[in-house]
Amino acid sequence: MKRTLETKPQLVQISAAWNSRVGAPLGRNQYVELEIKKPKANGTSTKLPANQKPCEKMAEAIVMDGGKRGQLVKVCADPACRVHHPNTPSPQQVERERAEERKRIEKEKLAITTRHRILATILQRVSAPLKKADLLAVAHYLIGHLSYSQVPTLAKRHKVEAKKDSASAQELLAKQVGAYDESELCKLLLEISLLDSAYQRSTASSNDVLMDAAKRYRVDAEKLQKAVAVEIAATRNKKTKVKTKLEGRTTAA
Ligand SMILES: [Zn+2]
């Protein structure tokens, strides 16, 4: 092989490997091995596969490794050859695509940076308490991000009922709160924030936001609990009375 290279130093050195390092024999991704057959006498060479067609850039190569080590073959290693590398974009096309990509990235960067600047300017100008349109924006955001279980709960509390073939409960809620005034919107924001805490049965959690809010609003939780206990007992008594009455009737009959 060494002697072959000495006698034919112009040979292209190729590798059986797909990829190769710079300076090493060309990897298979960089050349197409050609199988040029002698043209038939009747000249039916038009529909040959690409690797059986010759081209101007065709060169003789020597396989440097693998099972065909030392063999001389014909290759085309020119990425600009339209016959053997039809999918390789031209350098001009690559440059144009790169320029377009750069332009697109710059445009995106400009847009997002501007939006960040807009947010910063809004936040500079916002003042407490929030105005109605701001409260509505927060309410719409929260409604849009309700959890799966929160949607029916909140919908029921606001007497919103999603019927079949109509908008979703979330959409109906968003629409309905659009008509709320400031005080209703304020209530809604706190309501959503306390929803999970109010609907969970166990009060073991260390940060009980409902009870924290109750303290802030001077709600006497113990007093309320007693009142609820009395109500539940009363309802139970009523039910038992009705039940015993009915039972008495059936036994009498
Ligand atoms: Zn070629």
Short mmCIF file of C-alpha atoms and ligand atoms in Angstrom, two decimals:
data_model
loop_
_atom_site.label_atom_id
_atom_site.label_comp_id
_atom_site.label_asym_id
_atom_site.label_seq_id
_atom_site.Cartn_x
_atom_site.Cartn_y
_atom_site.Cartn_z
CA MET A 1 0.00 0.00 0.00
CA LYS A 2 2.87 2.29 0.88
CA ARG A 3 4.42 1.54 -2.52
CA THR A 4 1.17 2.27 -4.30
CA LEU A 5 1.02 5.66 -2.57
CA GLU A 6 4.64 6.33 -3.46
CA THR A 7 4.02 5.63 -7.11
CA LYS A 8 0.66 7.45 -7.19
CA PRO A 9 0.88 10.27 -4.63
CA GLN A 10 -2.17 11.92 -6.20
CA LEU A 11 -4.44 9.15 -4.84
CA VAL A 12 -7.23 10.29 -2.55
CA GLN A 13 -6.96 8.46 0.76
CA ILE A 14 -10.34 7.23 1.99
CA SER A 15 -11.57 5.45 5.10
CA ALA A 16 -14.35 2.89 5.56
CA ALA A 17 -15.48 4.85 8.64
CA TRP A 18 -18.40 7.26 8.29
CA ASN A 19 -16.67 10.19 9.92
CA SER A 20 -13.03 11.09 10.06
CA ARG A 21 -10.76 13.65 11.64
CA VAL A 22 -9.32 16.51 9.64
CA GLY A 23 -6.12 15.40 7.93
CA ALA A 24 -7.06 11.71 8.23
CA PRO A 25 -8.36 9.68 5.26
CA LEU A 26 -11.77 10.97 4.11
CA GLY A 27 -14.75 9.47 5.94
CA ARG A 28 -17.63 7.96 3.95
CA ASN A 29 -19.73 11.06 4.62
CA GLN A 30 -17.28 13.00 2.45
CA TYR A 31 -17.04 10.85 -0.64
CA VAL A 32 -19.18 8.68 -2.88
CA GLU A 33 -17.58 5.50 -4.10
CA LEU A 34 -18.25 5.09 -7.82
CA GLU A 35 -18.78 1.87 -9.72
CA ILE A 36 -18.18 2.95 -13.26
CA LYS A 37 -18.98 0.15 -15.66
CA LYS A 38 -18.00 0.07 -19.25
CA PRO A 39 -20.85 1.59 -21.28
CA LYS A 40 -22.85 -1.00 -23.17
CA ALA A 41 -22.64 -1.06 -26.90
CA ASN A 42 -26.28 -0.04 -27.34
CA GLY A 43 -25.67 2.92 -25.03
CA THR A 44 -28.50 2.48 -22.46
CA SER A 45 -26.60 4.42 -19.81
CA THR A 46 -29.18 7.16 -19.16
CA LYS A 47 -31.00 5.65 -16.16
CA LEU A 48 -27.94 4.59 -14.19
CA PRO A 49 -27.85 5.18 -10.43
CA ALA A 50 -25.68 8.14 -9.44
CA ASN A 51 -22.81 6.03 -8.16
CA GLN A 52 -22.49 4.44 -11.58
CA LYS A 53 -22.23 7.76 -13.39
CA PRO A 54 -18.85 9.40 -13.96
CA CYS A 55 -18.28 13.10 -13.32
CA GLU A 56 -15.61 15.73 -13.84
CA LYS A 57 -14.46 15.55 -10.21
CA MET A 58 -14.11 11.78 -10.27
CA ALA A 59 -10.75 10.73 -8.81
CA GLU A 60 -8.86 7.60 -8.02
CA ALA A 61 -8.65 6.76 -4.33
CA ILE A 62 -7.03 4.19 -2.11
CA VAL A 63 -8.88 2.56 0.80
CA MET A 64 -6.74 3.04 3.90
CA ASP A 65 -8.57 0.74 6.35
CA GLY A 66 -11.24 -1.91 6.71
CA GLY A 67 -11.77 -5.04 4.63
CA LYS A 68 -10.94 -3.31 1.33
CA ARG A 69 -7.69 -1.87 2.65
CA GLY A 70 -5.22 -1.17 -0.14
CA GLN A 71 -7.81 -1.39 -2.95
CA LEU A 72 -7.98 1.33 -5.54
CA VAL A 73 -11.45 2.72 -6.23
CA LYS A 74 -13.03 5.66 -8.03
CA VAL A 75 -14.61 8.30 -5.83
CA CYS A 76 -16.21 11.68 -6.07
CA ALA A 77 -15.32 13.78 -3.04
CA ASP A 78 -16.50 17.15 -4.32
CA PRO A 79 -19.48 18.39 -2.26
CA ALA A 80 -20.34 20.78 -5.09
CA CYS A 81 -20.82 17.91 -7.60
CA ARG A 82 -24.50 17.92 -8.58
CA VAL A 83 -24.38 14.29 -9.73
CA HIS A 84 -23.00 12.70 -6.57
CA HIS A 85 -23.86 15.18 -3.82
CA PRO A 86 -27.26 16.54 -4.94
CA ASN A 87 -28.36 17.25 -1.36
CA THR A 88 -25.35 19.27 -0.39
CA PRO A 89 -26.32 22.95 -0.41
CA SER A 90 -24.05 25.28 -2.32
CA PRO A 91 -21.77 27.60 -0.29
CA GLN A 92 -23.90 30.57 -1.40
CA GLN A 93 -27.05 28.81 -0.21
CA VAL A 94 -25.43 27.96 3.15
CA GLU A 95 -24.31 31.59 3.55
CA ARG A 96 -27.81 32.86 2.67
CA GLU A 97 -29.41 30.49 5.18
CA ARG A 98 -26.97 31.55 7.88
CA ALA A 99 -27.70 35.22 7.22
CA GLU A 100 -31.44 34.55 7.41
CA GLU A 101 -31.01 32.64 10.66
CA ARG A 102 -28.95 35.49 12.13
CA LYS A 103 -31.63 37.97 11.09
CA ARG A 104 -34.37 35.81 12.63
CA ILE A 105 -32.47 35.49 15.94
CA GLU A 106 -31.83 39.24 16.04
CA LYS A 107 -35.50 39.97 15.36
CA GLU A 108 -36.58 37.57 18.11
CA LYS A 109 -34.08 39.08 20.54
CA LEU A 110 -35.33 42.59 19.76
CA ALA A 111 -38.95 41.54 20.28
CA ILE A 112 -38.37 39.76 23.59
CA THR A 113 -36.08 42.47 24.97
CA THR A 114 -38.71 45.08 24.08
CA ARG A 115 -41.37 43.05 25.90
CA HIS A 116 -39.15 42.82 28.98
CA ARG A 117 -38.69 46.61 28.82
CA ILE A 118 -42.46 47.10 28.50
CA LEU A 119 -43.04 44.95 31.61
CA ALA A 120 -40.45 46.94 33.58
CA THR A 121 -42.08 50.23 32.56
CA ILE A 122 -45.55 48.98 33.52
CA LEU A 123 -44.26 47.90 36.93
CA GLN A 124 -42.72 51.34 37.44
CA ARG A 125 -46.10 52.93 36.87
CA VAL A 126 -48.36 50.51 38.78
CA SER A 127 -49.63 51.79 42.11
CA ALA A 128 -51.55 50.32 45.02
CA PRO A 129 -54.41 49.57 45.18
CA LEU A 130 -54.81 47.99 41.75
CA LYS A 131 -57.32 49.51 39.36
CA LYS A 132 -60.28 47.53 38.10
CA ALA A 133 -58.67 46.59 34.77
CA ASP A 134 -55.58 45.30 36.63
CA LEU A 135 -57.71 43.29 39.06
CA LEU A 136 -59.50 41.80 36.07
CA ALA A 137 -56.18 40.94 34.41
CA VAL A 138 -55.07 39.09 37.56
CA ALA A 139 -58.46 37.37 37.84
CA HIS A 140 -58.32 36.22 34.22
CA TYR A 141 -54.79 34.92 34.70
CA LEU A 142 -55.77 33.00 37.84
CA ILE A 143 -58.89 31.56 36.19
CA GLY A 144 -56.77 30.47 33.24
CA HIS A 145 -54.40 28.66 35.60
CA LEU A 146 -56.91 26.97 37.89
CA SER A 147 -56.13 23.34 38.64
CA TYR A 148 -58.33 20.57 37.30
CA SER A 149 -60.21 20.19 40.59
CA GLN A 150 -60.52 23.93 41.26
CA VAL A 151 -62.48 24.66 38.05
CA PRO A 152 -65.74 22.89 39.02
CA THR A 153 -65.49 24.19 42.59
CA LEU A 154 -65.14 27.81 41.58
CA ALA A 155 -67.72 27.43 38.79
CA LYS A 156 -70.25 26.08 41.26
CA ARG A 157 -69.54 28.87 43.76
CA HIS A 158 -70.17 31.44 41.03
CA LYS A 159 -73.20 29.63 39.62
CA VAL A 160 -71.51 29.03 36.30
CA GLU A 161 -72.67 25.92 34.54
CA ALA A 162 -70.92 24.61 31.45
CA LYS A 163 -73.42 22.85 29.24
CA LYS A 164 -72.54 20.41 26.52
CA ASP A 165 -71.42 21.99 23.25
CA SER A 166 -70.85 25.31 25.01
CA ALA A 167 -67.73 27.07 26.18
CA SER A 168 -65.76 25.48 29.02
CA ALA A 169 -66.48 26.39 32.66
CA GLN A 170 -63.17 28.25 32.69
CA GLU A 171 -64.17 30.36 29.67
CA LEU A 172 -67.61 31.06 31.15
CA LEU A 173 -66.03 32.09 34.47
CA ALA A 174 -63.62 34.42 32.69
CA LYS A 175 -66.53 35.96 30.81
CA GLN A 176 -68.68 36.35 33.91
CA VAL A 177 -66.01 38.05 36.05
CA GLY A 178 -65.63 40.62 33.27
CA ALA A 179 -68.85 42.15 34.60
CA TYR A 180 -67.66 42.23 38.27
CA ASP A 181 -66.86 45.52 39.99
CA GLU A 182 -63.67 46.22 41.99
CA SER A 183 -64.98 44.84 45.27
CA GLU A 184 -66.25 41.63 43.66
CA LEU A 185 -62.95 41.21 41.83
CA CYS A 186 -60.99 41.69 45.07
CA LYS A 187 -63.16 39.06 46.73
CA LEU A 188 -62.63 36.70 43.81
CA LEU A 189 -58.83 37.00 43.97
CA LEU A 190 -58.78 36.12 47.65
CA GLU A 191 -61.40 33.43 47.13
CA ILE A 192 -59.25 31.66 44.52
CA SER A 193 -56.19 32.00 46.75
CA LEU A 194 -58.00 30.41 49.72
CA LEU A 195 -59.95 27.82 47.72
CA ASP A 196 -57.64 24.85 48.32
CA SER A 197 -57.28 25.65 52.00
CA ALA A 198 -61.05 26.01 52.46
CA TYR A 199 -61.86 22.75 50.66
CA GLN A 200 -59.28 20.51 52.26
CA ARG A 201 -60.66 18.55 55.18
CA SER A 202 -57.51 18.17 57.22
CA THR A 203 -56.27 21.29 58.99
CA ALA A 204 -53.01 19.67 60.01
CA SER A 205 -50.96 21.68 57.51
CA SER A 206 -48.59 24.13 59.20
CA ASN A 207 -49.32 27.05 56.89
CA ASP A 208 -53.09 27.30 56.99
CA VAL A 209 -53.76 30.29 54.72
CA LEU A 210 -57.49 30.16 55.45
CA MET A 211 -56.93 30.49 59.20
CA ASP A 212 -54.32 33.20 58.64
CA ALA A 213 -56.87 35.16 56.62
CA ALA A 214 -59.49 34.47 59.30
CA LYS A 215 -57.20 36.05 61.90
CA ARG A 216 -56.62 39.10 59.68
CA TYR A 217 -60.35 39.52 59.22
CA ARG A 218 -61.07 38.90 62.93
CA VAL A 219 -63.20 35.85 62.18
CA ASP A 220 -63.97 33.96 65.39
CA ALA A 221 -63.37 30.43 64.14
CA GLU A 222 -64.41 28.79 67.42
CA LYS A 223 -67.71 30.63 67.50
CA LEU A 224 -68.38 29.64 63.90
CA GLN A 225 -67.53 26.01 64.65
CA LYS A 226 -70.07 25.95 67.52
CA ALA A 227 -72.75 27.48 65.30
CA VAL A 228 -72.04 24.92 62.58
CA ALA A 229 -72.18 22.07 65.13
CA VAL A 230 -75.60 23.27 66.32
CA GLU A 231 -76.87 23.52 62.73
CA ILE A 232 -75.66 20.03 61.83
CA ALA A 233 -77.22 18.59 65.00
CA ALA A 234 -80.53 20.33 64.21
CA THR A 235 -80.62 18.95 60.67
CA ARG A 236 -79.80 15.48 61.99
CA ASN A 237 -82.61 15.69 64.56
CA LYS A 238 -85.09 16.78 61.93
CA LYS A 239 -84.08 13.84 59.73
CA THR A 240 -84.36 11.34 62.60
CA LYS A 241 -87.78 12.71 63.53
CA VAL A 242 -89.03 12.35 59.96
CA LYS A 243 -87.49 8.89 59.81
CA THR A 244 -89.11 7.69 63.07
CA LYS A 245 -92.43 9.17 61.95
CA LEU A 246 -92.20 7.28 58.66
CA GLU A 247 -91.12 4.12 60.48
CA GLY A 248 -94.01 4.51 62.96
CA ARG A 249 -96.38 4.81 60.00
CA THR A 250 -95.05 1.66 58.38
CA THR A 251 -95.29 -0.35 61.59
CA ALA A 252 -98.82 0.99 62.19
CA ALA A 253 -99.93 -0.05 58.73
ZN ZN B 1 -19.22 13.71 -8.80
#
